[in-house]
Amino acid sequence: MAKGKKIIVGVCVMEKKIIYFGDRVILDEPIDRWPICDCLIAFHSSGYPLEKAEAYAKLRKPFLVNELEPQHLLHDRRKVYECLEMYGIPVPRYAFVNRDKPYQDLEYFVEEEDFVEVHGQRFWKPFVEKPVHGDDHRIMIYYPSSAGGGMKELFRKVGNRSSEFHPEVRRVRREGSYIYEEFMPTGGTDVKVYTVGPEYAHAEARKSPVVDGVVMRNPDGKEVRYPVLLTPNEKQMAREVCIAFRQGVCGFDLLRCEGRSYVCDVNGWSFVKNSYKYYDDAACVLRKMFLDAKAPHLSTAIPPILPWKVNEPAQPEGLTRQGSGIIGSFGQAEELHCVIAIIRHGDRTPKQKVKLKVTEEKLLNIMLKYNGGRPRSETKLKTAVQLQDLLDATRILVPRTRPGPGSDSEAEDIEHAEKLRQVKAVLEEGGHFSGIYRKVQLKPLKWVKVVKGDVEEEHPIEALMVLKYGGVLTHAGRKQAEELGRYFRNNMYPGEGTGLLRLHSTYRHDLKIYSSDEGRVQMSAAAFAKGLLDLEGQLTPILVSLVSKDSSMLDGLDNASIEMEEAKARLNELITAGVKAVQDNGSLKKPWMVDGAGLPLNASDLLPTLVKLTKKVTEQVRLLAKDEDEKLAETTSYDVIPPYDQARALGKTHIDVDRIAAGLPCGSEGFLLMYARWRKLERDLYNERKDRYDITQIPDVYDSCKYDLLHNAHLNIDGLDELFKVAKLLADGVIPNEYGINPKQKLKIGSKIARRLLGKILIDLRNTREEAINVAELKSLSQSSTTSIKNVKEHSDHQPLTLIKNEESRRTSFTSEKSMDQDEDDDKEIKYRLDPKYANVRTPERHVRTRLYFTSESHIHSLMNVLRYCNLDESLQGEASLICDNALERLLRTKELDYMSYIVLRMFENTEVNLEDPKRYRLEMTFSRGADLSPLEKSDVEAASLHQEHTLPIMGPERLQEIGAYLTLDKMEEMVRPFAMPAEDFPPPTIPQGFSGYFKSAGVLERLVNLWPFHKHANGNAK
């Protein structure tokens, strides 16, 4: 190139992108009349003549920022994925379905209720369906029936919407060719990566459209995005994408899932919006690219930064957070680092179970159909198809009329027919099926041998059918969970307030939500997340995107079943023998230490009253059911079930006014099932022939009473108020003592049930402390080691790929260390971070870990029992309880840990205390009794108002420690460790390929420098 001549850059794009060549020239003029340039920026958009631009480039041979031929690939998602795989870039698991014409049947494509199968490769819901054409942005996500089913449609932003949920859509599209791929749960955040040449990549996070489809916008109307740091492995992926598609300026979508990153779309030319720092960087990079291509002798002579930036002062940050820490009771500023909450699910319908022995051929054939034809194997029916088969058979088998009073029918036959009728009513309830609400177990009991031809086969002739139903989260439960999520957002994060949303969006909030396998618990978790993160829309997409199931940690009582049976037997003795004699011998100073603490002294006298009132209520419900049954007998239209908007019901937070006005029970329960519920309680509570009470039924009687007082008060059932008062007196004593009759037994049972959860909590706390210590050390290192950082930076300028390989070697040595963090989930998760160079945030290093565990009553009681009685263990003799005596007395008076009760542990760091001092990290423990107000409460104005909506308020948090008490993490570990699963018993950690661990010094130094060579001479103000 001639000395002194300017390099001409041509911008050949449609006018709506940027004006230079212009639409008239591009579309109408022949290429030999197009402007001549040395370097060309040209990229395809709607209506763009790509072939014409290719011909121009061939004629004039300019340097191309984005090569033109590969841009054809971007129109076909199949070719994009093939190209990505060719270069070894990770993509989600996928399969192509190619159709030559709409609705073409394909032998290799199979669709079932909860999966599709392509060429033998099965994709279980949730899965993603993408059109193969790159310009078709109607992408669908299909959800499993166990989460409520339905489909979410993603599309290009329209106003404030980027997706729409369609609860009624269950079948995939068949009018074209599609890619099916595994759904990747990303925690509700998408990452957009923007390359400018292979050595520069900028990344921004935004709220994923998968969650609720509402676009977050700033006051200027722009979508809210936050710049984030890429890991070394992700930087290499960005480089490979740039090279693979030969696109210098290229945007692509990155999914971060379970510690690994995947590319799911490549967009071609993309530029960051509203980031002046990025614009300056991109200008520097592009200028160097042009100089390298057309004037290499100038490339090293011209300063790598923009001339007007050389002496520019640092700009003050526009955002200031009010109260970045809290002032503790010790007069020192503290900063929150961790919030761990264990939360019980919200208000639910009573749990129910029907057992009956079946001999009908139709039912036995259904069992064989779904257990693979094995005569001695049990079957579990959960899917809609399976339950529909059972309903069809049951409808045929249920007698249309009941036998009259003078009938000769055997009592057993009548009972069997009634149970079949109940099964039918349960399956028809609400008109929808879902595995998270109803499940049927068929277990063969008797067999005969049948000769078929020359072969003798076994055939079942009797089976036990067990139908479990109920326990469904009510509209009140969803409302409670969502409200509690909002309360946490505004109150659990000092100095943040609604800033928690900003904290979360900027990757400075490390949030994980876990749930047990129960549907009511999962939906409580999803509703809570909706309130916590200010989401909108239905719960199903939120559940699938943000909630992880962990039944081994949050479900089941099997580990303590023997001890709980012993406790119940002892409890029965106490009640029938008289509690007063036992408690008179107890400690007056510490009443919680006696056997059966909390039981009413006249418990044995209350039992006959309980039975009498239960019979009274059951009889009234029977009359209501009789009226309903007579109306049903007049109709024969059992074949058609009215449509039921299940997803809408899942998100409903208000009462069904029409049902209440019609005098029907709240929810989808009819009078027949309501009567079945009460009749079972009446029969099981007291055996008249043996004159024996079953005290294990007391909690169920109380549960049904409370439910009907709250949700069915409009039915005006006489005697329900009195029954509730008696049942509550007994249940308040029985329920806590079912988890141990005295503190030592409570501790034993609690440690068995909550052992894994306790171990996970300790790991969460340790991880947080180690993370905070490393950040503090590295922050100090970065301030005192500017020279070292500069040296590493300059070294990286010349050997960027070597640096990444060195990261690999460090990763290898790191994984060989014996780490205390044996938590699989946390160790394989990359600690993603905000990019401090671009973010307008005062404390980009601030990081809060939140772990939310949603579970049932058993785990809340168990965890609380370990916390308050752990000092009774022989290894901790002489130690005071973690919970103060004042709180122990309040817990004794707290008879019930009701719906939405919770235990919260928050860890604070006092930065004024030495790093080695145990007092640098303080733990605060609080709990809430949940929604434990009585439905009969009239004096509470707020409760009375909420009662009109069939819900009750959630009590605020109460302290478990004295004001001024200082609980260190070391002390907590010492007291709880004997009852927690050891870290080494958790699954071993897996470190993703290319990840060295964020908190190793070399890893952080690598992040502190810029890998691209255009900043190595920049001064501090330009960084």
GROMACS .gro file of C-alpha atoms in nm, residues 661-1002:
model
  342
  661ALA     CA    1  -7.161  -1.964   4.489
  662ALA     CA    2  -7.303  -2.296   4.370
  663GLY     CA    3  -7.257  -2.443   4.720
  664LEU     CA    4  -6.990  -2.689   4.604
  665PRO     CA    5  -6.668  -2.778   4.788
  666CYS     CA    6  -6.366  -2.560   4.711
  667GLY     CA    7  -6.122  -2.689   4.451
  668SER     CA    8  -6.206  -2.992   4.240
  669GLU     CA    9  -6.317  -3.223   4.521
  670GLY     CA   10  -6.681  -3.327   4.494
  671PHE     CA   11  -6.908  -3.429   4.781
  672LEU     CA   12  -6.860  -3.801   4.706
  673LEU     CA   13  -6.484  -3.775   4.760
  674MET     CA   14  -6.532  -3.544   5.056
  675TYR     CA   15  -6.754  -3.807   5.216
  676ALA     CA   16  -6.504  -4.084   5.135
  677ARG     CA   17  -6.238  -3.879   5.311
  678TRP     CA   18  -6.440  -3.836   5.630
  679ARG     CA   19  -6.580  -4.191   5.630
  680LYS     CA   20  -6.227  -4.334   5.617
  681LEU     CA   21  -6.122  -4.114   5.909
  682GLU     CA   22  -6.423  -4.225   6.112
  683ARG     CA   23  -6.351  -4.594   6.047
  684ASP     CA   24  -5.976  -4.575   6.109
  685LEU     CA   25  -5.985  -4.354   6.419
  686TYR     CA   26  -6.173  -4.597   6.643
  687ASN     CA   27  -6.235  -4.973   6.620
  688GLU     CA   28  -6.562  -5.032   6.805
  689ARG     CA   29  -6.528  -5.412   6.809
  690LYS     CA   30  -6.184  -5.397   6.971
  691ASP     CA   31  -6.252  -5.072   7.159
  692ARG     CA   32  -5.920  -4.938   7.032
  693TYR     CA   33  -5.815  -4.587   6.928
  694ASP     CA   34  -5.560  -4.529   6.654
  695ILE     CA   35  -5.374  -4.214   6.762
  696THR     CA   36  -5.187  -4.200   6.430
  697GLN     CA   37  -5.517  -4.083   6.277
  698ILE     CA   38  -5.528  -3.772   6.499
  699PRO     CA   39  -5.309  -3.562   6.264
  700ASP     CA   40  -5.528  -3.665   5.970
  701VAL     CA   41  -5.851  -3.567   6.149
  702TYR     CA   42  -5.693  -3.232   6.238
  703ASP     CA   43  -5.571  -3.191   5.878
  704SER     CA   44  -5.919  -3.248   5.734
  705CYS     CA   45  -6.081  -3.020   5.993
  706LYS     CA   46  -5.845  -2.735   5.922
  707TYR     CA   47  -5.882  -2.778   5.547
  708ASP     CA   48  -6.262  -2.772   5.558
  709LEU     CA   49  -6.276  -2.480   5.801
  710LEU     CA   50  -6.051  -2.280   5.571
  711HIS     CA   51  -6.183  -2.385   5.230
  712ASN     CA   52  -6.535  -2.517   5.293
  713ALA     CA   53  -6.668  -2.288   5.568
  714HIS     CA   54  -6.947  -2.189   5.327
  715LEU     CA   55  -7.093  -2.540   5.358
  716ASN     CA   56  -7.178  -2.466   5.726
  717ILE     CA   57  -7.102  -2.814   5.857
  718ASP     CA   58  -7.232  -2.831   6.212
  719GLY     CA   59  -6.984  -2.948   6.476
  720LEU     CA   60  -6.676  -2.881   6.263
  721ASP     CA   61  -6.567  -2.595   6.490
  722GLU     CA   62  -6.585  -2.810   6.804
  723LEU     CA   63  -6.411  -3.101   6.631
  724PHE     CA   64  -6.129  -2.870   6.521
  725LYS     CA   65  -6.068  -2.745   6.877
  726VAL     CA   66  -6.045  -3.099   7.019
  727ALA     CA   67  -5.837  -3.229   6.727
  728LYS     CA   68  -5.597  -2.935   6.757
  729LEU     CA   69  -5.539  -2.995   7.131
  730LEU     CA   70  -5.445  -3.356   7.057
  731ALA     CA   71  -5.255  -3.293   6.732
  732ASP     CA   72  -5.042  -3.021   6.894
  733GLY     CA   73  -4.911  -3.290   7.127
  734VAL     CA   74  -4.907  -3.586   6.892
  735ILE     CA   75  -4.737  -3.440   6.581
  736PRO     CA   76  -4.412  -3.315   6.745
  737ASN     CA   77  -4.384  -3.637   6.948
  738GLU     CA   78  -4.413  -3.861   6.642
  739TYR     CA   79  -4.056  -3.747   6.564
  740GLY     CA   80  -3.934  -3.854   6.909
  741ILE     CA   81  -4.098  -3.881   7.247
  742ASN     CA   82  -3.811  -3.704   7.425
  743PRO     CA   83  -3.513  -3.487   7.319
  744LYS     CA   84  -3.267  -3.777   7.282
  745GLN     CA   85  -3.507  -3.972   7.061
  746LYS     CA   86  -3.591  -3.658   6.865
  747LEU     CA   87  -3.220  -3.609   6.804
  748LYS     CA   88  -3.174  -3.969   6.689
  749ILE     CA   89  -3.473  -3.961   6.452
  750GLY     CA   90  -3.390  -3.612   6.328
  751SER     CA   91  -3.032  -3.701   6.246
  752LYS     CA   92  -3.145  -4.005   6.045
  753ILE     CA   93  -3.407  -3.819   5.842
  754ALA     CA   94  -3.209  -3.498   5.784
  755ARG     CA   95  -2.857  -3.647   5.770
  756ARG     CA   96  -2.798  -3.574   5.403
  757LEU     CA   97  -2.959  -3.230   5.422
  758LEU     CA   98  -2.741  -3.137   5.721
  759GLY     CA   99  -2.431  -3.247   5.532
  760LYS     CA  100  -2.529  -3.037   5.233
  761ILE     CA  101  -2.590  -2.730   5.453
  762LEU     CA  102  -2.242  -2.762   5.604
  763ILE     CA  103  -2.093  -2.791   5.255
  764ASP     CA  104  -2.283  -2.478   5.147
  765LEU     CA  105  -2.142  -2.284   5.442
  766ARG     CA  106  -1.787  -2.411   5.391
  767ASN     CA  107  -1.798  -2.331   5.021
  768THR     CA  108  -1.915  -1.979   5.097
  769ARG     CA  109  -1.640  -1.920   5.353
  770GLU     CA  110  -1.366  -2.056   5.127
  771GLU     CA  111  -1.496  -1.848   4.839
  772ALA     CA  112  -1.503  -1.530   5.050
  773ILE     CA  113  -1.152  -1.595   5.186
  774ASN     CA  114  -1.014  -1.649   4.837
  775VAL     CA  115  -1.179  -1.333   4.707
  776ALA     CA  116  -1.035  -1.134   5.000
  777GLU     CA  117  -0.686  -1.277   4.945
  778LEU     CA  118  -0.695  -1.222   4.571
  779LYS     CA  119  -0.834  -0.873   4.608
  780SER     CA  120  -0.538  -0.794   4.832
  781LEU     CA  121  -0.306  -0.967   4.585
  782SER     CA  122  -0.443  -0.768   4.291
  783GLN     CA  123  -0.388  -0.443   4.478
  784SER     CA  124  -0.029  -0.521   4.575
  785SER     CA  125   0.087  -0.714   4.270
  786THR     CA  126   0.027  -0.481   3.977
  787THR     CA  127   0.365  -0.572   3.833
  788SER     CA  128   0.292  -0.943   3.848
  789ILE     CA  129  -0.039  -0.896   3.678
  790LYS     CA  130   0.121  -0.690   3.405
  791ASN     CA  131   0.384  -0.959   3.348
  792VAL     CA  132   0.118  -1.228   3.321
  793LYS     CA  133  -0.080  -1.004   3.089
  794GLU     CA  134   0.214  -0.941   2.858
  795HIS     CA  135   0.295  -1.309   2.854
  796SER     CA  136  -0.065  -1.385   2.759
  797ASP     CA  137  -0.048  -1.140   2.470
  798HIS     CA  138   0.201  -1.361   2.293
  799GLN     CA  139   0.073  -1.702   2.402
  800PRO     CA  140  -0.304  -1.695   2.454
  801LEU     CA  141  -0.353  -2.059   2.364
  802THR     CA  142  -0.059  -2.172   2.578
  803LEU     CA  143  -0.221  -2.001   2.873
  804ILE     CA  144  -0.536  -2.202   2.823
  805LYS     CA  145  -0.331  -2.520   2.802
  806ASN     CA  146  -0.163  -2.426   3.126
  807GLU     CA  147  -0.509  -2.384   3.273
  808GLU     CA  148  -0.568  -2.746   3.173
  809SER     CA  149  -0.259  -2.861   3.362
  810ARG     CA  150  -0.363  -2.663   3.667
  811ARG     CA  151  -0.706  -2.821   3.641
  812THR     CA  152  -0.546  -3.165   3.649
  813SER     CA  153  -0.347  -3.086   3.962
  814PHE     CA  154  -0.650  -2.922   4.118
  815THR     CA  155  -0.869  -3.228   4.077
  816SER     CA  156  -0.606  -3.445   4.243
  817GLU     CA  157  -0.632  -3.247   4.564
  818LYS     CA  158  -0.848  -3.383   4.843
  819SER     CA  159  -1.114  -3.116   4.860
  820MET     CA  160  -1.359  -3.073   5.143
  821ASP     CA  161  -1.615  -2.960   4.887
  822GLN     CA  162  -1.749  -3.300   4.797
  823ASP     CA  163  -2.082  -3.154   4.692
  824GLU     CA  164  -2.129  -3.268   4.335
  825ASP     CA  165  -2.361  -2.985   4.242
  826ASP     CA  166  -2.149  -2.702   4.375
  827ASP     CA  167  -1.814  -2.834   4.264
  828LYS     CA  168  -1.909  -2.895   3.906
  829GLU     CA  169  -2.068  -2.551   3.886
  830ILE     CA  170  -1.845  -2.284   3.741
  831LYS     CA  171  -1.849  -1.972   3.957
  832TYR     CA  172  -1.966  -1.733   3.686
  833ARG     CA  173  -1.896  -1.369   3.754
  834LEU     CA  174  -1.981  -1.016   3.647
  835ASP     CA  175  -1.720  -0.853   3.427
  836PRO     CA  176  -1.597  -0.553   3.631
  837LYS     CA  177  -1.446  -0.376   3.325
  838TYR     CA  178  -1.787  -0.320   3.168
  839ALA     CA  179  -2.042  -0.330   3.451
  840ASN     CA  180  -2.165  -0.008   3.604
  841VAL     CA  181  -2.171  -0.164   3.952
  842ARG     CA  182  -1.987  -0.038   4.255
  843THR     CA  183  -1.896  -0.377   4.407
  844PRO     CA  184  -1.860  -0.626   4.122
  845GLU     CA  185  -1.678  -0.875   4.347
  846ARG     CA  186  -1.974  -0.890   4.591
  847HIS     CA  187  -2.126  -1.235   4.574
  848VAL     CA  188  -2.417  -1.392   4.763
  849ARG     CA  189  -2.493  -1.763   4.767
  850THR     CA  190  -2.857  -1.864   4.816
  851ARG     CA  191  -2.964  -2.225   4.866
  852LEU     CA  192  -3.334  -2.299   4.906
  853TYR     CA  193  -3.451  -2.645   5.011
  854PHE     CA  194  -3.824  -2.716   4.980
  855THR     CA  195  -3.945  -3.017   5.169
  856SER     CA  196  -4.220  -3.158   5.390
  857GLU     CA  197  -4.312  -3.141   5.757
  858SER     CA  198  -4.090  -3.435   5.853
  859HIS     CA  199  -3.767  -3.269   5.740
  860ILE     CA  200  -3.852  -2.933   5.902
  861HIS     CA  201  -3.916  -3.106   6.238
  862SER     CA  202  -3.608  -3.325   6.201
  863LEU     CA  203  -3.374  -3.037   6.119
  864MET     CA  204  -3.511  -2.825   6.403
  865ASN     CA  205  -3.472  -3.115   6.649
  866VAL     CA  206  -3.105  -3.159   6.557
  867LEU     CA  207  -3.037  -2.786   6.591
  868ARG     CA  208  -3.194  -2.760   6.935
  869TYR     CA  209  -3.082  -3.091   7.087
  870CYS     CA  210  -2.743  -3.160   6.922
  871ASN     CA  211  -2.563  -3.073   7.250
  872LEU     CA  212  -2.716  -3.385   7.409
  873ASP     CA  213  -2.487  -3.610   7.209
  874GLU     CA  214  -2.224  -3.789   7.420
  875SER     CA  215  -1.941  -3.632   7.219
  876LEU     CA  216  -2.069  -3.282   7.304
  877GLN     CA  217  -2.134  -3.319   7.677
  878GLY     CA  218  -2.126  -2.985   7.858
  879GLU     CA  219  -2.187  -2.779   7.544
  880ALA     CA  220  -2.475  -2.536   7.541
  881SER     CA  221  -2.750  -2.578   7.280
  882LEU     CA  222  -2.718  -2.387   6.953
  883ILE     CA  223  -3.060  -2.249   7.042
  884CYS     CA  224  -3.109  -2.032   7.349
  885ASP     CA  225  -3.344  -2.134   7.634
  886ASN     CA  226  -3.583  -1.854   7.550
  887ALA     CA  227  -3.620  -1.990   7.195
  888LEU     CA  228  -3.648  -2.348   7.327
  889GLU     CA  229  -3.947  -2.241   7.536
  890ARG     CA  230  -4.104  -2.069   7.237
  891LEU     CA  231  -4.048  -2.381   7.027
  892LEU     CA  232  -4.223  -2.589   7.293
  893ARG     CA  233  -4.519  -2.351   7.272
  894THR     CA  234  -4.496  -2.362   6.892
  895LYS     CA  235  -4.707  -2.673   6.854
  896GLU     CA  236  -4.700  -2.683   6.477
  897LEU     CA  237  -4.449  -2.601   6.205
  898ASP     CA  238  -4.729  -2.526   5.963
  899TYR     CA  239  -4.743  -2.472   5.589
  900MET     CA  240  -4.462  -2.243   5.466
  901SER     CA  241  -4.275  -2.270   5.797
  902TYR     CA  242  -3.905  -2.224   5.746
  903ILE     CA  243  -3.560  -2.224   5.904
  904VAL     CA  244  -3.307  -1.970   5.774
  905LEU     CA  245  -2.931  -1.961   5.825
  906ARG     CA  246  -2.752  -1.647   5.710
  907MET     CA  247  -2.375  -1.606   5.713
  908PHE     CA  248  -2.218  -1.261   5.746
  909GLU     CA  249  -1.857  -1.156   5.698
  910ASN     CA  250  -1.701  -0.889   5.917
  911THR     CA  251  -1.427  -0.748   5.693
  912GLU     CA  252  -1.272  -0.558   5.986
  913VAL     CA  253  -1.172  -0.885   6.153
  914ASN     CA  254  -0.856  -1.074   6.055
  915LEU     CA  255  -0.903  -1.347   5.793
  916GLU     CA  256  -0.777  -1.617   6.032
  917ASP     CA  257  -1.011  -1.512   6.314
  918PRO     CA  258  -1.312  -1.751   6.347
  919LYS     CA  259  -1.525  -1.446   6.435
  920ARG     CA  260  -1.486  -1.312   6.083
  921TYR     CA  261  -1.783  -1.529   5.982
  922ARG     CA  262  -2.101  -1.511   6.191
  923LEU     CA  263  -2.410  -1.728   6.156
  924GLU     CA  264  -2.762  -1.608   6.230
  925MET     CA  265  -3.047  -1.859   6.273
  926THR     CA  266  -3.416  -1.772   6.253
  927PHE     CA  267  -3.736  -1.968   6.203
  928SER     CA  268  -4.099  -1.907   6.123
  929ARG     CA  269  -4.398  -2.109   6.240
  930GLY     CA  270  -4.551  -2.064   5.896
  931ALA     CA  271  -4.925  -2.015   5.849
  932ASP     CA  272  -5.014  -2.149   6.194
  933LEU     CA  273  -5.305  -1.921   6.280
  934SER     CA  274  -5.629  -2.100   6.357
  935PRO     CA  275  -5.902  -2.071   6.090
  936LEU     CA  276  -6.128  -1.979   6.383
  937GLU     CA  277  -5.916  -1.674   6.467
  938LYS     CA  278  -6.145  -1.369   6.467
  939SER     CA  279  -5.940  -1.102   6.646
  940ASP     CA  280  -5.666  -1.081   6.382
  941VAL     CA  281  -5.793  -0.830   6.121
  942GLU     CA  282  -5.542  -0.934   5.854
  943ALA     CA  283  -5.618  -1.303   5.909
  944ALA     CA  284  -5.993  -1.240   5.887
  945SER     CA  285  -5.944  -1.061   5.556
  946LEU     CA  286  -5.723  -1.337   5.418
  947HIS     CA  287  -5.970  -1.598   5.542
  948GLN     CA  288  -6.216  -1.464   5.288
  949GLU     CA  289  -5.965  -1.578   5.026
  950HIS     CA  290  -5.927  -1.919   5.196
  951THR     CA  291  -5.573  -1.848   5.310
  952LEU     CA  292  -5.386  -1.760   5.629
  953PRO     CA  293  -5.091  -1.525   5.688
  954ILE     CA  294  -4.737  -1.657   5.733
  955MET     CA  295  -4.580  -1.563   6.064
  956GLY     CA  296  -4.263  -1.356   6.052
  957PRO     CA  297  -3.919  -1.490   6.147
  958GLU     CA  298  -3.822  -1.538   6.514
  959ARG     CA  299  -3.472  -1.550   6.658
  960LEU     CA  300  -3.320  -1.880   6.769
  961GLN     CA  301  -3.032  -1.702   6.945
  962GLU     CA  302  -3.011  -1.433   7.210
  963ILE     CA  303  -2.955  -1.080   7.087
  964GLY     CA  304  -2.579  -1.027   7.095
  965ALA     CA  305  -2.495  -1.399   7.075
  966TYR     CA  306  -2.214  -1.480   6.833
  967LEU     CA  307  -2.231  -1.816   6.656
  968THR     CA  308  -1.922  -1.885   6.443
  969LEU     CA  309  -1.915  -2.129   6.155
  970ASP     CA  310  -1.651  -2.335   6.340
  971LYS     CA  311  -1.889  -2.376   6.634
  972MET     CA  312  -2.177  -2.469   6.408
  973GLU     CA  313  -1.968  -2.734   6.237
  974GLU     CA  314  -1.849  -2.879   6.567
  975MET     CA  315  -2.206  -2.915   6.696
  976VAL     CA  316  -2.375  -3.043   6.381
  977ARG     CA  317  -2.104  -3.256   6.218
  978PRO     CA  318  -2.179  -3.573   6.425
  979PHE     CA  319  -2.530  -3.584   6.273
  980ALA     CA  320  -2.452  -3.479   5.917
  981MET     CA  321  -2.350  -3.690   5.620
  982PRO     CA  322  -1.971  -3.652   5.585
  983ALA     CA  323  -1.852  -3.458   5.284
  984GLU     CA  324  -1.663  -3.760   5.152
  985ASP     CA  325  -1.990  -3.961   5.133
  986PHE     CA  326  -2.137  -3.721   4.879
  987PRO     CA  327  -2.078  -3.808   4.512
  988PRO     CA  328  -1.725  -3.709   4.404
  989PRO     CA  329  -1.696  -3.368   4.238
  990THR     CA  330  -1.648  -3.343   3.866
  991ILE     CA  331  -1.454  -3.050   3.722
  992PRO     CA  332  -1.565  -2.960   3.369
  993GLN     CA  333  -1.304  -2.977   3.098
  994GLY     CA  334  -1.116  -2.653   3.061
  995PHE     CA  335  -1.208  -2.520   3.405
  996SER     CA  336  -0.938  -2.468   3.664
  997GLY     CA  337  -1.154  -2.335   3.943
  998TYR     CA  338  -1.232  -1.965   3.970
  999PHE     CA  339  -1.067  -1.931   4.306
 1000LYS     CA  340  -0.716  -2.041   4.222
 1001SER     CA  341  -0.477  -1.746   4.206
 1002ALA     CA  342  -0.360  -1.820   3.853
   0.00000   0.00000   0.00000
